[in-house]
Amino acid sequence: MITKAALMRSAWSAALVALGGLTACERQQSAPKPVSGVVGAEAKSPPRSDPVVSTVPSTTQPAAAYGAAAPMAAGTDMGRPLLGNVDPPPAVTTSPETTLANAPPAAGIPVPPPASTAPALTATELAFVTQAIEAGLFDLRVGQLGAERASHTAVRSYAALLVNDQTTMNRNLQQLARRLGVPVPTSLSEPRQRILDELARASDAEFDRQFVHVAGARAQQDTVALFERTGRDTRDQQVRSFVLLALPTLRAHLSAAERLPVRG
């Protein structure tokens, strides 16, 4: 006779067997099936040479491409410093004198030349320039008068020599005086003007003798001595250069005057 307990054990065993078969069947259905040919292909393919991508964050910034805008720094707005983050530059203060000195000259307004740094002339040098200008003007007018009225050919030729040389020398001497800031006399002193007037009133018979007396060897000796003394004593380079250039001409005048057949 089968008891109730035996029936219960038999039913429990049957349930376990059924459950175990179902579980095995499910495992077979859920297991992945290998694809024909794939495993073999993967085994035969060479190892891949893909670059290894590091997962560690890099601290190096990439270089900007040519022509690309530079990255904006912190505290800026479109390349401009944010107000409040960067102190404004200090104000530049320029004096009115500096502004006027650096300003370009306006069109049509003459700019004064820079002050000359040359040393001032001494009293002797000033006197020489003034005397030389007046003496040259006197010799020129005397020569013009002699070239017009002289009777002797030699005297007339000597007068023409004075006119030719003194015209050039007087022009150079006047330019020197203007560079040095020395006033240029345009008229003769009273004593020289009186001598010139007396020579102009001389008769034809007396003119050659009076002309040689005024502009002959004695007058040329005084002129050469003045120029030689100035050439030794002057400290101004421009005055010295003029004297050295004029002396050969003045000595030639002296030599020509000493050869005149007429005595004054």
PDB file of C-alpha atoms in Angstrom:
ATOM      1  CA  MET A   1       0.000   0.000   0.000  1.00  0.00           C
ATOM      2  CA  ILE A   2       1.531   3.360  -1.092  1.00  0.00           C
ATOM      3  CA  THR A   3       1.549   5.937   1.572  1.00  0.00           C
ATOM      4  CA  LYS A   4       0.894   9.610   1.157  1.00  0.00           C
ATOM      5  CA  ALA A   5       4.463  10.517   1.978  1.00  0.00           C
ATOM      6  CA  ALA A   6       5.831   8.284  -0.772  1.00  0.00           C
ATOM      7  CA  LEU A   7       3.557   9.900  -3.300  1.00  0.00           C
ATOM      8  CA  MET A   8       4.743  13.331  -2.314  1.00  0.00           C
ATOM      9  CA  ARG A   9       8.413  12.340  -2.693  1.00  0.00           C
ATOM     10  CA  SER A  10       7.767  10.834  -6.112  1.00  0.00           C
ATOM     11  CA  ALA A  11       6.007  14.002  -7.307  1.00  0.00           C
ATOM     12  CA  TRP A  12       8.889  16.215  -6.012  1.00  0.00           C
ATOM     13  CA  SER A  13      11.492  14.148  -7.808  1.00  0.00           C
ATOM     14  CA  ALA A  14       9.563  14.321 -11.077  1.00  0.00           C
ATOM     15  CA  ALA A  15       9.325  18.101 -10.769  1.00  0.00           C
ATOM     16  CA  LEU A  16      13.105  18.449 -10.235  1.00  0.00           C
ATOM     17  CA  VAL A  17      13.845  16.262 -13.245  1.00  0.00           C
ATOM     18  CA  ALA A  18      11.525  18.341 -15.421  1.00  0.00           C
ATOM     19  CA  LEU A  19      13.049  21.580 -14.131  1.00  0.00           C
ATOM     20  CA  GLY A  20      16.596  20.356 -14.833  1.00  0.00           C
ATOM     21  CA  GLY A  21      15.756  19.400 -18.411  1.00  0.00           C
ATOM     22  CA  LEU A  22      14.156  22.766 -19.080  1.00  0.00           C
ATOM     23  CA  THR A  23      17.174  24.575 -17.722  1.00  0.00           C
ATOM     24  CA  ALA A  24      19.583  22.625 -19.929  1.00  0.00           C
ATOM     25  CA  CYS A  25      17.405  23.252 -22.962  1.00  0.00           C
ATOM     26  CA  GLU A  26      17.349  27.014 -22.249  1.00  0.00           C
ATOM     27  CA  ARG A  27      21.132  27.074 -21.891  1.00  0.00           C
ATOM     28  CA  GLN A  28      21.533  25.457 -25.278  1.00  0.00           C
ATOM     29  CA  GLN A  29      19.193  27.981 -26.937  1.00  0.00           C
ATOM     30  CA  SER A  30      20.841  31.092 -25.351  1.00  0.00           C
ATOM     31  CA  ALA A  31      24.466  30.063 -26.103  1.00  0.00           C
ATOM     32  CA  PRO A  32      25.968  31.997 -29.123  1.00  0.00           C
ATOM     33  CA  LYS A  33      26.485  29.916 -32.213  1.00  0.00           C
ATOM     34  CA  PRO A  34      29.824  30.393 -34.013  1.00  0.00           C
ATOM     35  CA  VAL A  35      29.591  31.823 -37.515  1.00  0.00           C
ATOM     36  CA  SER A  36      31.157  29.628 -40.121  1.00  0.00           C
ATOM     37  CA  GLY A  37      34.474  31.023 -41.443  1.00  0.00           C
ATOM     38  CA  VAL A  38      34.627  34.157 -39.183  1.00  0.00           C
ATOM     39  CA  VAL A  39      36.681  32.615 -36.432  1.00  0.00           C
ATOM     40  CA  GLY A  40      39.180  31.240 -38.867  1.00  0.00           C
ATOM     41  CA  ALA A  41      39.459  34.575 -40.700  1.00  0.00           C
ATOM     42  CA  GLU A  42      40.066  36.446 -37.472  1.00  0.00           C
ATOM     43  CA  ALA A  43      42.733  33.969 -36.444  1.00  0.00           C
ATOM     44  CA  LYS A  44      44.558  34.315 -39.779  1.00  0.00           C
ATOM     45  CA  SER A  45      44.361  38.143 -40.142  1.00  0.00           C
ATOM     46  CA  PRO A  46      47.540  40.043 -39.192  1.00  0.00           C
ATOM     47  CA  PRO A  47      47.528  42.094 -36.027  1.00  0.00           C
ATOM     48  CA  ARG A  48      46.108  45.572 -36.443  1.00  0.00           C
ATOM     49  CA  SER A  49      48.482  48.529 -36.343  1.00  0.00           C
ATOM     50  CA  ASP A  50      45.978  51.130 -35.148  1.00  0.00           C
ATOM     51  CA  PRO A  51      47.583  53.868 -33.043  1.00  0.00           C
ATOM     52  CA  VAL A  52      47.100  53.530 -29.413  1.00  0.00           C
ATOM     53  CA  VAL A  53      44.898  56.270 -28.108  1.00  0.00           C
ATOM     54  CA  SER A  54      45.931  57.291 -24.679  1.00  0.00           C
ATOM     55  CA  THR A  55      43.219  57.923 -22.223  1.00  0.00           C
ATOM     56  CA  VAL A  56      45.497  60.114 -20.099  1.00  0.00           C
ATOM     57  CA  PRO A  57      44.595  63.800 -20.604  1.00  0.00           C
ATOM     58  CA  SER A  58      47.447  65.751 -22.240  1.00  0.00           C
ATOM     59  CA  THR A  59      48.693  69.037 -20.788  1.00  0.00           C
ATOM     60  CA  THR A  60      50.241  70.240 -24.088  1.00  0.00           C
ATOM     61  CA  GLN A  61      48.142  72.700 -26.062  1.00  0.00           C
ATOM     62  CA  PRO A  62      47.943  72.027 -29.798  1.00  0.00           C
ATOM     63  CA  ALA A  63      49.776  74.514 -32.054  1.00  0.00           C
ATOM     64  CA  ALA A  64      47.542  77.037 -33.742  1.00  0.00           C
ATOM     65  CA  ALA A  65      47.222  76.757 -37.494  1.00  0.00           C
ATOM     66  CA  TYR A  66      48.834  79.458 -39.696  1.00  0.00           C
ATOM     67  CA  GLY A  67      46.491  82.426 -39.930  1.00  0.00           C
ATOM     68  CA  ALA A  68      44.289  81.196 -37.082  1.00  0.00           C
ATOM     69  CA  ALA A  69      43.380  83.622 -34.371  1.00  0.00           C
ATOM     70  CA  ALA A  70      45.376  83.283 -31.182  1.00  0.00           C
ATOM     71  CA  PRO A  71      43.462  82.004 -28.166  1.00  0.00           C
ATOM     72  CA  MET A  72      42.110  84.720 -25.965  1.00  0.00           C
ATOM     73  CA  ALA A  73      43.656  84.957 -22.533  1.00  0.00           C
ATOM     74  CA  ALA A  74      41.605  84.876 -19.414  1.00  0.00           C
ATOM     75  CA  GLY A  75      40.242  88.235 -18.418  1.00  0.00           C
ATOM     76  CA  THR A  76      39.797  89.500 -21.979  1.00  0.00           C
ATOM     77  CA  ASP A  77      36.773  90.212 -24.090  1.00  0.00           C
ATOM     78  CA  MET A  78      37.364  89.699 -27.822  1.00  0.00           C
ATOM     79  CA  GLY A  79      41.061  90.481 -27.335  1.00  0.00           C
ATOM     80  CA  ARG A  80      40.360  93.520 -25.136  1.00  0.00           C
ATOM     81  CA  PRO A  81      41.029  93.564 -21.399  1.00  0.00           C
ATOM     82  CA  LEU A  82      37.910  93.404 -19.266  1.00  0.00           C
ATOM     83  CA  LEU A  83      37.295  96.479 -17.178  1.00  0.00           C
ATOM     84  CA  GLY A  84      38.091  95.737 -13.612  1.00  0.00           C
ATOM     85  CA  ASN A  85      40.474  92.841 -14.321  1.00  0.00           C
ATOM     86  CA  VAL A  86      43.392  94.853 -15.827  1.00  0.00           C
ATOM     87  CA  ASP A  87      44.530  98.227 -14.577  1.00  0.00           C
ATOM     88  CA  PRO A  88      44.403 100.979 -17.245  1.00  0.00           C
ATOM     89  CA  PRO A  89      47.799 102.303 -18.464  1.00  0.00           C
ATOM     90  CA  PRO A  90      49.098 105.388 -16.709  1.00  0.00           C
ATOM     91  CA  ALA A  91      48.241 108.684 -18.341  1.00  0.00           C
ATOM     92  CA  VAL A  92      51.088 110.287 -20.351  1.00  0.00           C
ATOM     93  CA  THR A  93      51.682 113.895 -19.450  1.00  0.00           C
ATOM     94  CA  THR A  94      53.529 116.047 -22.003  1.00  0.00           C
ATOM     95  CA  SER A  95      54.467 119.632 -21.417  1.00  0.00           C
ATOM     96  CA  PRO A  96      53.329 122.287 -23.934  1.00  0.00           C
ATOM     97  CA  GLU A  97      56.978 123.067 -24.740  1.00  0.00           C
ATOM     98  CA  THR A  98      57.672 119.445 -25.669  1.00  0.00           C
ATOM     99  CA  THR A  99      54.511 119.272 -27.782  1.00  0.00           C
ATOM    100  CA  LEU A 100      55.461 122.410 -29.719  1.00  0.00           C
ATOM    101  CA  ALA A 101      59.030 121.202 -30.182  1.00  0.00           C
ATOM    102  CA  ASN A 102      57.924 117.829 -31.599  1.00  0.00           C
ATOM    103  CA  ALA A 103      55.146 119.196 -33.781  1.00  0.00           C
ATOM    104  CA  PRO A 104      55.890 119.298 -37.555  1.00  0.00           C
ATOM    105  CA  PRO A 105      56.242 122.765 -39.075  1.00  0.00           C
ATOM    106  CA  ALA A 106      53.050 124.104 -40.562  1.00  0.00           C
ATOM    107  CA  ALA A 107      52.917 124.752 -44.277  1.00  0.00           C
ATOM    108  CA  GLY A 108      53.871 128.290 -45.202  1.00  0.00           C
ATOM    109  CA  ILE A 109      55.398 129.131 -41.799  1.00  0.00           C
ATOM    110  CA  PRO A 110      59.178 129.657 -42.030  1.00  0.00           C
ATOM    111  CA  VAL A 111      61.258 127.698 -39.563  1.00  0.00           C
ATOM    112  CA  PRO A 112      64.133 129.692 -38.032  1.00  0.00           C
ATOM    113  CA  PRO A 113      67.570 128.208 -38.684  1.00  0.00           C
ATOM    114  CA  PRO A 114      69.376 126.616 -35.753  1.00  0.00           C
ATOM    115  CA  ALA A 115      71.598 128.846 -33.713  1.00  0.00           C
ATOM    116  CA  SER A 116      75.176 128.929 -34.941  1.00  0.00           C
ATOM    117  CA  THR A 117      77.711 127.292 -32.690  1.00  0.00           C
ATOM    118  CA  ALA A 118      80.681 129.052 -34.317  1.00  0.00           C
ATOM    119  CA  PRO A 119      82.716 131.267 -31.950  1.00  0.00           C
ATOM    120  CA  ALA A 120      82.065 134.997 -32.170  1.00  0.00           C
ATOM    121  CA  LEU A 121      84.535 137.133 -34.090  1.00  0.00           C
ATOM    122  CA  THR A 122      87.008 139.205 -32.168  1.00  0.00           C
ATOM    123  CA  ALA A 123      87.066 142.990 -32.477  1.00  0.00           C
ATOM    124  CA  THR A 124      90.137 142.752 -34.725  1.00  0.00           C
ATOM    125  CA  GLU A 125      88.429 140.250 -37.030  1.00  0.00           C
ATOM    126  CA  LEU A 126      85.283 142.379 -37.219  1.00  0.00           C
ATOM    127  CA  ALA A 127      87.373 145.432 -38.059  1.00  0.00           C
ATOM    128  CA  PHE A 128      89.238 143.531 -40.773  1.00  0.00           C
ATOM    129  CA  VAL A 129      86.060 142.344 -42.510  1.00  0.00           C
ATOM    130  CA  THR A 130      84.586 145.856 -42.469  1.00  0.00           C
ATOM    131  CA  GLN A 131      87.813 147.510 -43.661  1.00  0.00           C
ATOM    132  CA  ALA A 132      88.359 144.914 -46.384  1.00  0.00           C
ATOM    133  CA  ILE A 133      84.844 145.439 -47.764  1.00  0.00           C
ATOM    134  CA  GLU A 134      85.239 149.215 -47.863  1.00  0.00           C
ATOM    135  CA  ALA A 135      88.754 149.017 -49.341  1.00  0.00           C
ATOM    136  CA  GLY A 136      87.531 146.650 -52.041  1.00  0.00           C
ATOM    137  CA  LEU A 137      84.659 148.979 -52.918  1.00  0.00           C
ATOM    138  CA  PHE A 138      87.072 151.918 -53.098  1.00  0.00           C
ATOM    139  CA  ASP A 139      89.556 150.075 -55.342  1.00  0.00           C
ATOM    140  CA  LEU A 140      86.687 149.046 -57.650  1.00  0.00           C
ATOM    141  CA  ARG A 141      85.462 152.625 -58.143  1.00  0.00           C
ATOM    142  CA  VAL A 142      88.974 153.991 -58.545  1.00  0.00           C
ATOM    143  CA  GLY A 143      89.700 151.298 -61.125  1.00  0.00           C
ATOM    144  CA  GLN A 144      86.511 152.107 -63.039  1.00  0.00           C
ATOM    145  CA  LEU A 145      87.499 155.767 -63.116  1.00  0.00           C
ATOM    146  CA  GLY A 146      91.055 154.959 -64.254  1.00  0.00           C
ATOM    147  CA  ALA A 147      89.859 152.595 -67.020  1.00  0.00           C
ATOM    148  CA  GLU A 148      87.765 155.471 -68.409  1.00  0.00           C
ATOM    149  CA  ARG A 149      90.215 158.408 -68.099  1.00  0.00           C
ATOM    150  CA  ALA A 150      93.805 157.136 -67.984  1.00  0.00           C
ATOM    151  CA  SER A 151      96.010 158.360 -70.837  1.00  0.00           C
ATOM    152  CA  HIS A 152      98.857 155.881 -70.530  1.00  0.00           C
ATOM    153  CA  THR A 153      98.176 152.389 -71.838  1.00  0.00           C
ATOM    154  CA  ALA A 154      99.896 150.678 -68.903  1.00  0.00           C
ATOM    155  CA  VAL A 155      97.895 152.721 -66.410  1.00  0.00           C
ATOM    156  CA  ARG A 156      94.662 151.921 -68.215  1.00  0.00           C
ATOM    157  CA  SER A 157      95.497 148.194 -68.267  1.00  0.00           C
ATOM    158  CA  TYR A 158      96.310 148.271 -64.563  1.00  0.00           C
ATOM    159  CA  ALA A 159      92.983 149.972 -63.831  1.00  0.00           C
ATOM    160  CA  ALA A 160      91.122 147.311 -65.830  1.00  0.00           C
ATOM    161  CA  LEU A 161      92.923 144.605 -63.810  1.00  0.00           C
ATOM    162  CA  LEU A 162      91.700 146.183 -60.580  1.00  0.00           C
ATOM    163  CA  VAL A 163      88.116 146.284 -61.852  1.00  0.00           C
ATOM    164  CA  ASN A 164      88.130 142.655 -62.950  1.00  0.00           C
ATOM    165  CA  ASP A 165      89.711 141.200 -59.801  1.00  0.00           C
ATOM    166  CA  GLN A 166      87.964 143.427 -57.262  1.00  0.00           C
ATOM    167  CA  THR A 167      84.538 142.566 -58.680  1.00  0.00           C
ATOM    168  CA  THR A 168      85.043 138.892 -57.850  1.00  0.00           C
ATOM    169  CA  MET A 169      86.829 139.528 -54.564  1.00  0.00           C
ATOM    170  CA  ASN A 170      84.191 141.958 -53.330  1.00  0.00           C
ATOM    171  CA  ARG A 171      81.405 139.487 -54.062  1.00  0.00           C
ATOM    172  CA  ASN A 172      83.175 136.743 -52.107  1.00  0.00           C
ATOM    173  CA  LEU A 173      83.941 139.097 -49.233  1.00  0.00           C
ATOM    174  CA  GLN A 174      80.331 140.243 -48.973  1.00  0.00           C
ATOM    175  CA  GLN A 175      79.145 136.613 -48.863  1.00  0.00           C
ATOM    176  CA  LEU A 176      81.625 135.944 -46.061  1.00  0.00           C
ATOM    177  CA  ALA A 177      80.360 138.961 -44.127  1.00  0.00           C
ATOM    178  CA  ARG A 178      76.756 137.762 -44.384  1.00  0.00           C
ATOM    179  CA  ARG A 179      77.697 134.286 -43.151  1.00  0.00           C
ATOM    180  CA  LEU A 180      79.501 135.820 -40.200  1.00  0.00           C
ATOM    181  CA  GLY A 181      76.697 138.277 -39.463  1.00  0.00           C
ATOM    182  CA  VAL A 182      78.834 141.361 -40.209  1.00  0.00           C
ATOM    183  CA  PRO A 183      77.023 144.391 -41.691  1.00  0.00           C
ATOM    184  CA  VAL A 184      78.029 145.014 -45.317  1.00  0.00           C
ATOM    185  CA  PRO A 185      78.827 148.672 -46.035  1.00  0.00           C
ATOM    186  CA  THR A 186      77.383 149.920 -49.313  1.00  0.00           C
ATOM    187  CA  SER A 187      79.023 153.343 -49.396  1.00  0.00           C
ATOM    188  CA  LEU A 188      82.484 154.765 -48.849  1.00  0.00           C
ATOM    189  CA  SER A 189      83.585 156.500 -45.708  1.00  0.00           C
ATOM    190  CA  GLU A 190      83.923 160.273 -45.873  1.00  0.00           C
ATOM    191  CA  PRO A 191      87.750 160.330 -46.265  1.00  0.00           C
ATOM    192  CA  ARG A 192      87.707 157.798 -49.117  1.00  0.00           C
ATOM    193  CA  GLN A 193      84.801 159.500 -50.821  1.00  0.00           C
ATOM    194  CA  ARG A 194      86.702 162.792 -50.691  1.00  0.00           C
ATOM    195  CA  ILE A 195      89.772 161.190 -52.316  1.00  0.00           C
ATOM    196  CA  LEU A 196      87.588 159.685 -55.060  1.00  0.00           C
ATOM    197  CA  ASP A 197      85.964 163.084 -55.716  1.00  0.00           C
ATOM    198  CA  GLU A 198      89.362 164.811 -56.013  1.00  0.00           C
ATOM    199  CA  LEU A 199      90.564 162.174 -58.477  1.00  0.00           C
ATOM    200  CA  ALA A 200      87.437 162.687 -60.581  1.00  0.00           C
ATOM    201  CA  ARG A 201      88.139 166.487 -60.727  1.00  0.00           C
ATOM    202  CA  ALA A 202      91.777 166.036 -61.838  1.00  0.00           C
ATOM    203  CA  SER A 203      92.780 167.317 -65.261  1.00  0.00           C
ATOM    204  CA  ASP A 204      93.718 164.940 -68.034  1.00  0.00           C
ATOM    205  CA  ALA A 205      97.394 165.838 -67.709  1.00  0.00           C
ATOM    206  CA  GLU A 206      97.373 165.170 -63.967  1.00  0.00           C
ATOM    207  CA  PHE A 207      95.006 162.206 -63.859  1.00  0.00           C
ATOM    208  CA  ASP A 208      97.504 159.369 -64.414  1.00  0.00           C
ATOM    209  CA  ARG A 209      99.851 160.672 -61.723  1.00  0.00           C
ATOM    210  CA  GLN A 210      97.054 161.150 -59.176  1.00  0.00           C
ATOM    211  CA  PHE A 211      95.571 157.752 -60.052  1.00  0.00           C
ATOM    212  CA  VAL A 212      98.895 156.004 -59.372  1.00  0.00           C
ATOM    213  CA  HIS A 213      99.232 157.967 -56.139  1.00  0.00           C
ATOM    214  CA  VAL A 214      95.807 156.727 -54.970  1.00  0.00           C
ATOM    215  CA  ALA A 215      95.814 153.135 -56.249  1.00  0.00           C
ATOM    216  CA  GLY A 216      99.498 152.443 -56.987  1.00  0.00           C
ATOM    217  CA  ALA A 217     102.208 150.462 -55.197  1.00  0.00           C
ATOM    218  CA  ARG A 218     101.959 152.250 -51.831  1.00  0.00           C
ATOM    219  CA  ALA A 219      98.219 151.546 -51.520  1.00  0.00           C
ATOM    220  CA  GLN A 220      98.688 147.911 -52.557  1.00  0.00           C
ATOM    221  CA  GLN A 221     101.473 147.440 -50.013  1.00  0.00           C
ATOM    222  CA  ASP A 222      99.120 148.543 -47.222  1.00  0.00           C
ATOM    223  CA  THR A 223      96.424 146.118 -48.430  1.00  0.00           C
ATOM    224  CA  VAL A 224      98.799 143.143 -48.642  1.00  0.00           C
ATOM    225  CA  ALA A 225     100.176 143.903 -45.163  1.00  0.00           C
ATOM    226  CA  LEU A 226      96.633 144.001 -43.709  1.00  0.00           C
ATOM    227  CA  PHE A 227      95.727 140.628 -45.228  1.00  0.00           C
ATOM    228  CA  GLU A 228      98.997 138.988 -44.190  1.00  0.00           C
ATOM    229  CA  ARG A 229      98.616 140.199 -40.609  1.00  0.00           C
ATOM    230  CA  THR A 230      95.044 138.966 -40.448  1.00  0.00           C
ATOM    231  CA  GLY A 231      96.019 135.573 -41.878  1.00  0.00           C
ATOM    232  CA  ARG A 232      98.532 135.124 -39.045  1.00  0.00           C
ATOM    233  CA  ASP A 233      96.348 136.346 -36.190  1.00  0.00           C
ATOM    234  CA  THR A 234      92.783 135.296 -36.976  1.00  0.00           C
ATOM    235  CA  ARG A 235      91.251 132.319 -35.213  1.00  0.00           C
ATOM    236  CA  ASP A 236      88.210 132.116 -37.477  1.00  0.00           C
ATOM    237  CA  GLN A 237      88.614 129.451 -40.144  1.00  0.00           C
ATOM    238  CA  GLN A 238      86.338 131.212 -42.654  1.00  0.00           C
ATOM    239  CA  VAL A 239      88.261 134.475 -42.391  1.00  0.00           C
ATOM    240  CA  ARG A 240      91.558 132.641 -42.711  1.00  0.00           C
ATOM    241  CA  SER A 241      90.383 130.754 -45.813  1.00  0.00           C
ATOM    242  CA  PHE A 242      89.280 133.971 -47.511  1.00  0.00           C
ATOM    243  CA  VAL A 243      92.582 135.698 -46.729  1.00  0.00           C
ATOM    244  CA  LEU A 244      94.661 132.819 -48.081  1.00  0.00           C
ATOM    245  CA  LEU A 245      92.657 132.796 -51.316  1.00  0.00           C
ATOM    246  CA  ALA A 246      92.849 136.590 -51.776  1.00  0.00           C
ATOM    247  CA  LEU A 247      96.549 137.102 -51.048  1.00  0.00           C
ATOM    248  CA  PRO A 248      97.881 135.793 -54.409  1.00  0.00           C
ATOM    249  CA  THR A 249      95.613 138.234 -56.274  1.00  0.00           C
ATOM    250  CA  LEU A 250      96.607 141.153 -54.041  1.00  0.00           C
ATOM    251  CA  ARG A 251     100.305 140.379 -54.461  1.00  0.00           C
ATOM    252  CA  ALA A 252      99.790 140.323 -58.224  1.00  0.00           C
ATOM    253  CA  HIS A 253      98.235 143.807 -57.973  1.00  0.00           C
ATOM    254  CA  LEU A 254     101.276 144.987 -56.014  1.00  0.00           C
ATOM    255  CA  SER A 255     103.649 143.560 -58.578  1.00  0.00           C
ATOM    256  CA  ALA A 256     101.756 145.200 -61.447  1.00  0.00           C
ATOM    257  CA  ALA A 257     101.680 148.565 -59.646  1.00  0.00           C
ATOM    258  CA  GLU A 258     105.451 148.488 -59.064  1.00  0.00           C
ATOM    259  CA  ARG A 259     106.005 148.085 -62.836  1.00  0.00           C
ATOM    260  CA  LEU A 260     103.938 151.152 -63.807  1.00  0.00           C
ATOM    261  CA  PRO A 261     105.969 153.726 -65.776  1.00  0.00           C
ATOM    262  CA  VAL A 262     104.157 156.563 -64.051  1.00  0.00           C
ATOM    263  CA  ARG A 263     105.005 157.537 -60.499  1.00  0.00           C
ATOM    264  CA  GLY A 264     102.500 159.003 -58.160  1.00  0.00           C
TER     265      GLY A 264
END
